[in-house]
mmCIF file of C-alpha atoms in Angstrom:
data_model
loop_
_atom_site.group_PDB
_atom_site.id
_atom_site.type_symbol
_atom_site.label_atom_id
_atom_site.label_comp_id
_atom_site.label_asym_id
_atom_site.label_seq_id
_atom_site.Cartn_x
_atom_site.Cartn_y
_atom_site.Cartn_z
ATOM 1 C CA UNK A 1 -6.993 57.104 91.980
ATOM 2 C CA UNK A 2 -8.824 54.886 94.486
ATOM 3 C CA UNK A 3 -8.546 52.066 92.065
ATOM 4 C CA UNK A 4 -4.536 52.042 92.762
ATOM 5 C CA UNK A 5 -4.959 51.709 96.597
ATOM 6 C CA UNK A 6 -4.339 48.821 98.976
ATOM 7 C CA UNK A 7 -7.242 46.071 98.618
ATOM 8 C CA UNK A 8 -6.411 44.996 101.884
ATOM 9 C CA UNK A 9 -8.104 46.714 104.564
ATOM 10 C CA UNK A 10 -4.628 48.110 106.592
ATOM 11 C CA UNK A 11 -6.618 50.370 108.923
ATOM 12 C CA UNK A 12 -7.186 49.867 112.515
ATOM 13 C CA UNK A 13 -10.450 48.772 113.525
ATOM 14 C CA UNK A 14 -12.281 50.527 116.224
ATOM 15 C CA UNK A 15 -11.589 48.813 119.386
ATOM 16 C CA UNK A 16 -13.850 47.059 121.404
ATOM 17 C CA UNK A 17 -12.679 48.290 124.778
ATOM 18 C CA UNK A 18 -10.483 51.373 125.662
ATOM 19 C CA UNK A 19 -8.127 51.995 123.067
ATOM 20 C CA UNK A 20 -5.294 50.221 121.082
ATOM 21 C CA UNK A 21 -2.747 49.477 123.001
ATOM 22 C CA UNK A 22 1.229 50.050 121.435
ATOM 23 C CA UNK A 23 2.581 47.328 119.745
ATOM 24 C CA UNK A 24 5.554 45.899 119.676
ATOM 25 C CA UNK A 25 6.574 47.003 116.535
ATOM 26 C CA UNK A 26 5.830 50.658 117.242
ATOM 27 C CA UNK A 27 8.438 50.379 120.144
ATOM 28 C CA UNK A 28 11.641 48.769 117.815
ATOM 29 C CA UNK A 29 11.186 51.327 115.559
ATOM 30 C CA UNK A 30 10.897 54.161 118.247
ATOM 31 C CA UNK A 31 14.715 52.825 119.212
ATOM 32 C CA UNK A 32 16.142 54.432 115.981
ATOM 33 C CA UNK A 33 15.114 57.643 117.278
ATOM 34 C CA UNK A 34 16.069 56.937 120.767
ATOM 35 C CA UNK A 35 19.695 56.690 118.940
ATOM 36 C CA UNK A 36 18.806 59.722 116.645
ATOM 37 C CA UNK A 37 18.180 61.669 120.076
ATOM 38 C CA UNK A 38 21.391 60.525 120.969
ATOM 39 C CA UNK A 39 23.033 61.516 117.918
ATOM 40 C CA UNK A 40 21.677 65.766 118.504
ATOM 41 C CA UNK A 41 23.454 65.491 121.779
ATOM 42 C CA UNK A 42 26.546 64.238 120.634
ATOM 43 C CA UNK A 43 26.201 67.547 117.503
ATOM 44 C CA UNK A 44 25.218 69.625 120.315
ATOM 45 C CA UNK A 45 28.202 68.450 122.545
ATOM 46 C CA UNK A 46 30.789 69.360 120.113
ATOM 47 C CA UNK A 47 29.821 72.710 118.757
ATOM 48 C CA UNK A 48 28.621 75.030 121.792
ATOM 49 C CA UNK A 49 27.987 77.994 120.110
ATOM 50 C CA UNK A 50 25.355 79.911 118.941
ATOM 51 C CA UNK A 51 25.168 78.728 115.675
ATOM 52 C CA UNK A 52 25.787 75.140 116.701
ATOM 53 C CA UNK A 53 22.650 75.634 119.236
ATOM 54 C CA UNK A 54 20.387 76.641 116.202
ATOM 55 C CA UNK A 55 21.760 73.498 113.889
ATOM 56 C CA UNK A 56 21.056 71.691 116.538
ATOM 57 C CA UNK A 57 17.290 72.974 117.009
ATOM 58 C CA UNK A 58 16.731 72.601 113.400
ATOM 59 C CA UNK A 59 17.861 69.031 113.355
ATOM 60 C CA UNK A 60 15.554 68.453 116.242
ATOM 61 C CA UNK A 61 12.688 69.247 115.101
ATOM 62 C CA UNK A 62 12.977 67.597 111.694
ATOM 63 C CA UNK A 63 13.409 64.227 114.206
ATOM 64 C CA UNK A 64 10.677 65.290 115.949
ATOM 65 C CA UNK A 65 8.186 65.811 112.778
ATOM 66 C CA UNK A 66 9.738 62.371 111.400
ATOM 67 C CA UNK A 67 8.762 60.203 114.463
ATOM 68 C CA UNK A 68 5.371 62.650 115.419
ATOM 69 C CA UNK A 69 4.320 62.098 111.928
ATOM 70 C CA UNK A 70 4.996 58.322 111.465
ATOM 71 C CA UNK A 71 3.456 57.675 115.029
ATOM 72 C CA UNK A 72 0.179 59.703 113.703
ATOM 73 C CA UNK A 73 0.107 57.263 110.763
ATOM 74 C CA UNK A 74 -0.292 54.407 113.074
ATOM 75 C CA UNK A 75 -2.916 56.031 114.951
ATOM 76 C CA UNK A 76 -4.936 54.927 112.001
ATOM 77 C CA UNK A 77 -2.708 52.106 110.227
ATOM 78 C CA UNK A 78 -2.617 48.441 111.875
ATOM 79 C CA UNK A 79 1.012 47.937 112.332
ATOM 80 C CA UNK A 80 -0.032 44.238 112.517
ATOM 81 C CA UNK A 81 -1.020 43.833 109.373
ATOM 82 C CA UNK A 82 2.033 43.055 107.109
ATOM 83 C CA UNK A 83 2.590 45.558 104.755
ATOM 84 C CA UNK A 84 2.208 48.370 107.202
ATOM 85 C CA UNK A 85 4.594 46.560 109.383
ATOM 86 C CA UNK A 86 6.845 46.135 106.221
ATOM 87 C CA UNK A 87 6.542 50.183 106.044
ATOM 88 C CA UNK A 88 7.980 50.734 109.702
ATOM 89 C CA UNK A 89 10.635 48.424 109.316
ATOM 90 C CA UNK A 90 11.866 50.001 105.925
ATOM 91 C CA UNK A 91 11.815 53.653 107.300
ATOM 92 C CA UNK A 92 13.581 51.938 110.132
ATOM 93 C CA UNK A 93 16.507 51.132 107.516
ATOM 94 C CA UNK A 94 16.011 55.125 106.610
ATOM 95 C CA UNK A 95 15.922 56.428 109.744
ATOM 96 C CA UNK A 96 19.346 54.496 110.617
ATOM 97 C CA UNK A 97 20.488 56.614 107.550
ATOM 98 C CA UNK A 98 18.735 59.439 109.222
ATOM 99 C CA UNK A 99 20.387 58.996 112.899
ATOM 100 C CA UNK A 100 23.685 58.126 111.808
ATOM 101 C CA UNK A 101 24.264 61.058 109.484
ATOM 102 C CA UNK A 102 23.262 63.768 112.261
ATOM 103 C CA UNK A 103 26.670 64.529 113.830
ATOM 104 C CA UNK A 104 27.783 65.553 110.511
ATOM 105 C CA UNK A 105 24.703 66.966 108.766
ATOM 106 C CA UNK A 106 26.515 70.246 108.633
ATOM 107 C CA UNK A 107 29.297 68.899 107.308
ATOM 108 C CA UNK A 108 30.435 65.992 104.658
ATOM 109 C CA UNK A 109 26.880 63.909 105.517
ATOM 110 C CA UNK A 110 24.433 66.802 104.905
ATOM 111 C CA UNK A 111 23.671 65.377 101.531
ATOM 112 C CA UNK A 112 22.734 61.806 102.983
ATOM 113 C CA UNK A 113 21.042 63.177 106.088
ATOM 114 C CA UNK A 114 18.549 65.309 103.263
ATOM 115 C CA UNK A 115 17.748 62.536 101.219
ATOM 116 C CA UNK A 116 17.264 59.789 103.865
ATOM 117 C CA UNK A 117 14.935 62.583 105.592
ATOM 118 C CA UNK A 118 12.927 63.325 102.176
ATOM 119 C CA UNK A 119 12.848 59.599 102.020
ATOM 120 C CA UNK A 120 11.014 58.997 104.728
ATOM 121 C CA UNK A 121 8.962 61.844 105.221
ATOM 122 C CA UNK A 122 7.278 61.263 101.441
ATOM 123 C CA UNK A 123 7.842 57.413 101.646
ATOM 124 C CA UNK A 124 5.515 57.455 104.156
ATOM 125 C CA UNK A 125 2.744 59.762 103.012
ATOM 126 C CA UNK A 126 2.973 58.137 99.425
ATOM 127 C CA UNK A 127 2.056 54.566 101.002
ATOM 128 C CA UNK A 128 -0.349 56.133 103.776
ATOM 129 C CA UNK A 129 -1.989 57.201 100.519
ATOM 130 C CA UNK A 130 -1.874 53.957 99.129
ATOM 131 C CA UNK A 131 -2.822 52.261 101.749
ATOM 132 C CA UNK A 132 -5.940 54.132 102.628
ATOM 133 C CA UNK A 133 -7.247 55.116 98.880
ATOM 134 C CA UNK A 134 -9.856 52.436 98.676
ATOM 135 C CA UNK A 135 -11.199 52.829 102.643
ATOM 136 C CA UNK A 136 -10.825 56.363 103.625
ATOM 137 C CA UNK A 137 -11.389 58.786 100.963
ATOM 138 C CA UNK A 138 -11.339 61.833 103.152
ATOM 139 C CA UNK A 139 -7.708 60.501 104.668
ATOM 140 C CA UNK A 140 -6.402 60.303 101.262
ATOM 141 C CA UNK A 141 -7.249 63.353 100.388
ATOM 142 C CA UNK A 142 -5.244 64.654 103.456
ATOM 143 C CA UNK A 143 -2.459 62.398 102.982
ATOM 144 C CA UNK A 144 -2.068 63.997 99.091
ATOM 145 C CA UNK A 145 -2.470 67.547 101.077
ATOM 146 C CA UNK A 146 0.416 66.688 103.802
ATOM 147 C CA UNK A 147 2.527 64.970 100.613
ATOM 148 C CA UNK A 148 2.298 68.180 98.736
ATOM 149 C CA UNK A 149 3.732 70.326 101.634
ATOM 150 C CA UNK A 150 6.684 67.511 102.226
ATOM 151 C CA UNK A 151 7.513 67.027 98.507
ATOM 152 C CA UNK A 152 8.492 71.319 98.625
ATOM 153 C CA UNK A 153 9.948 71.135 102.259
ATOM 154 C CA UNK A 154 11.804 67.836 100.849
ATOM 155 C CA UNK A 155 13.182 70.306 97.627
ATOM 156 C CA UNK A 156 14.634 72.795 100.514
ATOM 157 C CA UNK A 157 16.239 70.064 102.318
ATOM 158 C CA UNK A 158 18.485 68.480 99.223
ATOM 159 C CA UNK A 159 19.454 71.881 97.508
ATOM 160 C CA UNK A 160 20.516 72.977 101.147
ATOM 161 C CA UNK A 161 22.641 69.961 101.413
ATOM 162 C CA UNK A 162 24.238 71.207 98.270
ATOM 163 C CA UNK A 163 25.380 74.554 100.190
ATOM 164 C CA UNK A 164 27.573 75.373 102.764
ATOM 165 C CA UNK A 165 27.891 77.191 106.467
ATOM 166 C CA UNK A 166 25.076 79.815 106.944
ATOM 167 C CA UNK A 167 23.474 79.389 103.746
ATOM 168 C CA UNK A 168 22.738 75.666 104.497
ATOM 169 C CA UNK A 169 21.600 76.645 107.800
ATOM 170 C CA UNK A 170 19.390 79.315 106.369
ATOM 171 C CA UNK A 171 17.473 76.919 104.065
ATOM 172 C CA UNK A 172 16.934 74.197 106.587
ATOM 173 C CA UNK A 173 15.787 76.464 108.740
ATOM 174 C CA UNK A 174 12.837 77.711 105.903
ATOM 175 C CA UNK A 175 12.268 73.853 105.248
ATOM 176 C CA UNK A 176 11.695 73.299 109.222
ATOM 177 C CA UNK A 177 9.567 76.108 109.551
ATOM 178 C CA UNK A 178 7.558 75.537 106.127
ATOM 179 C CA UNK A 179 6.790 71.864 107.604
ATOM 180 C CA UNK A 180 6.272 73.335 111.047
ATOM 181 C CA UNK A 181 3.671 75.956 109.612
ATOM 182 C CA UNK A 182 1.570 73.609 107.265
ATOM 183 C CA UNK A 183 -1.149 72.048 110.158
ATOM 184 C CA UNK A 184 -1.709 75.702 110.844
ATOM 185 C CA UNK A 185 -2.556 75.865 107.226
ATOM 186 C CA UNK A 186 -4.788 72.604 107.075
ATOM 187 C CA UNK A 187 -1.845 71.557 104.795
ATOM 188 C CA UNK A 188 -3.689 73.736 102.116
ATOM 189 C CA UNK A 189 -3.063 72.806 98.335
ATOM 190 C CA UNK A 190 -4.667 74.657 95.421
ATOM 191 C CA UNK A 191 -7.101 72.444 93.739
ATOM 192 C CA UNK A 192 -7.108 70.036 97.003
ATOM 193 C CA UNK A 193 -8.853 72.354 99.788
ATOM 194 C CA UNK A 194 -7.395 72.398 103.680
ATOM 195 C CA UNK A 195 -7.481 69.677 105.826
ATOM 196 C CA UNK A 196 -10.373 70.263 108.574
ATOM 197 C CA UNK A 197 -9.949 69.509 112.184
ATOM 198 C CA UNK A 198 -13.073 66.841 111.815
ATOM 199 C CA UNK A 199 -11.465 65.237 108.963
ATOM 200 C CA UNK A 200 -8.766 63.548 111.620
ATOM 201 C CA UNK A 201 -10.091 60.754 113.511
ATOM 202 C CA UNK A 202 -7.646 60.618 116.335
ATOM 203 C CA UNK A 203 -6.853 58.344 119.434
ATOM 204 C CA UNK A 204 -5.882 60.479 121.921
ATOM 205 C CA UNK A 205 -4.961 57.173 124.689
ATOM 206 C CA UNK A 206 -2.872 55.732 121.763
ATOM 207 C CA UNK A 207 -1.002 58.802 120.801
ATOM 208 C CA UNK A 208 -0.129 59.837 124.760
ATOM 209 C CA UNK A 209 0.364 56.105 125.743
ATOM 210 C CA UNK A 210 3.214 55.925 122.647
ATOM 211 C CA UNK A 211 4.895 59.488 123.543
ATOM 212 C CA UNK A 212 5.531 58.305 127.793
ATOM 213 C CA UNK A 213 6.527 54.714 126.661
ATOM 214 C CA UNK A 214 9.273 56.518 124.142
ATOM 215 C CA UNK A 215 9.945 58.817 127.159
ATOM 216 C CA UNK A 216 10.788 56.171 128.831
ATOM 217 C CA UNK A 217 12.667 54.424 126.513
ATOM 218 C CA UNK A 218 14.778 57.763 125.962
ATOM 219 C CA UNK A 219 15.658 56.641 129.879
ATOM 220 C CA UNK A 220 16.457 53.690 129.883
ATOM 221 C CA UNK A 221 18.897 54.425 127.263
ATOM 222 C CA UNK A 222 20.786 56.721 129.513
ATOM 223 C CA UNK A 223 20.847 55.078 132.387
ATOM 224 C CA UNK A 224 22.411 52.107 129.924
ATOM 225 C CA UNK A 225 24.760 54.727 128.987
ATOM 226 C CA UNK A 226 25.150 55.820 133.131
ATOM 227 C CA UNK A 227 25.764 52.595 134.412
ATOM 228 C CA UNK A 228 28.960 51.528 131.299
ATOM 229 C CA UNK A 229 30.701 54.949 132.050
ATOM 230 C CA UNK A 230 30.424 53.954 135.831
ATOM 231 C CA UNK A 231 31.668 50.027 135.157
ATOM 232 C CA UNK A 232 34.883 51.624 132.956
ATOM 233 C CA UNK A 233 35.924 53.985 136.597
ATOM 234 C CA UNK A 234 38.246 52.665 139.210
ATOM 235 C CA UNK A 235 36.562 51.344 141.776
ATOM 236 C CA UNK A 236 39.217 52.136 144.775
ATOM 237 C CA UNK A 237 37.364 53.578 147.319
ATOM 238 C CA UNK A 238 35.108 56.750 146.900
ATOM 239 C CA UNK A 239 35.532 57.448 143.415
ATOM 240 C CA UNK A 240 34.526 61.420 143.464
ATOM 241 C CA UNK A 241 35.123 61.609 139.744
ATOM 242 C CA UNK A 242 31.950 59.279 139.380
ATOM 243 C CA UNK A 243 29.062 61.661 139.307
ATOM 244 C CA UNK A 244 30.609 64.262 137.092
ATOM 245 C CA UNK A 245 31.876 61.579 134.804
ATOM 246 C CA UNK A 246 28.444 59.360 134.639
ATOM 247 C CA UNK A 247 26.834 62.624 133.771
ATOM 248 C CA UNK A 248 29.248 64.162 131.052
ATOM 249 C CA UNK A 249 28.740 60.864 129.426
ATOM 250 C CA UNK A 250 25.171 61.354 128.935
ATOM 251 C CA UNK A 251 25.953 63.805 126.284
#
């Protein structure tokens, strides 16, 4: 199997002083899920109920395993070498798909939300595997393991898009936790083992410098979003319709 990987070696190398710092690449393809954050409120905003909470939740955290995930992947992948930066910027194209379909994921775009999610999830894996096949053996082997889990949660996701209402609901909400519960697991597979907590060789610095810097992004964004509601209000006098209206427009 190793003899179909990557010849080029795609993985980061250890650096020489602190740690890696986030690269520019890492932050454009954070901004699709600045928009797919966006997108939840906007699903959130027009359906406050109950059930319209818990759609919302479940969409949430499938964005939030999609963008943990890939930024684990370049923990250990050199998003300046070409073809993992030709990765990001292809499940950039999916994640548009992703983002875009949200508002209506319960609806008419359930079916394209599923498959651009499936997409990416094992579109990633598949070429983490690829890429690190020849270099890491133990990384492949938990790449196959986390593939395996996202293959059946990625099953879940496109015969749910096939139903309607509460049954939809109902099997997103077994594919979210089935993805949620798998580290727990050490993504176990029969005939591949569990994943070990030694097997993961992580960078700490990297991983908690990339989560405040998309923080921060996540911002910026709505102050963006502040300051165009404010420039569309009548400016005669004390507008006291300003702070109510700057804020509803953050949903």
């Amino acid at each position: 199997m190793s003899g179909l990987g990557a010849r080029q070696f795609l993985l980061r190398k250890a650096p020489e002083h602190g740690h890696h710092a986030v690269t520019f690449i890492e932050l454009f393809f954070d901004l699709v899920f600045v928009f797919a954050i966006t997108q939840l409120s906007h699903h959130l905003l027009h359906d406050l109920s109950v059930i319209g909470l818990l759609q919302t939740l479940v969409l949430f955290v499938a964005v939030w395993w999609a963008w943990i995930d890939t930024a684990w992947v370049t923990n250990w992948l050199d998003p300046d070498r070409k073809p993992v930066r030709l990765m990001l910027l292809a499940l950039m194209l999916v994640g548009l798909v992703l983002s875009a379909s949200l508002p209506k994921a319960f609806h008419e775009g359930g079916l394209a939300f599923a498959l651009a999610y499936a997409t990416f999830q094992t579109g990633r894996s598949a070429f983490t595997i690829w890429a690190v096949a020849r270099h890491d053996r133990a990384q492949s082997l938990n790449f196959k393991r986390i593939l395996a889990w996202q293959a059946l949660a990625s099953v879940l996701w496109i015969v749910g898009a096939f139903l309607h209402g509460e049954a939809r609901l109902g099997l997103w909400m077994l594919a979210v936790v089935l993805e949620s519960l798998a580290p727990s697991t050490g993504f176990f597979v029969p005939g591949l083992g569990a994943s070990k907590a030694a097997d993961w060789k992580v960078e700490g610095r990297h991983l908690s410098e990339r989560c405040a810097l998309f923080i921060i992004i996540a911002l910026g964004e709505s102050i963006l979003v502040t300051g165009a509601t404010a420039s569309d209000l009548a400016w005669t006098g004390l507008n006291p319709h300003f702070p109510s209206k700057a804020l509803i427009s953050l949903s």
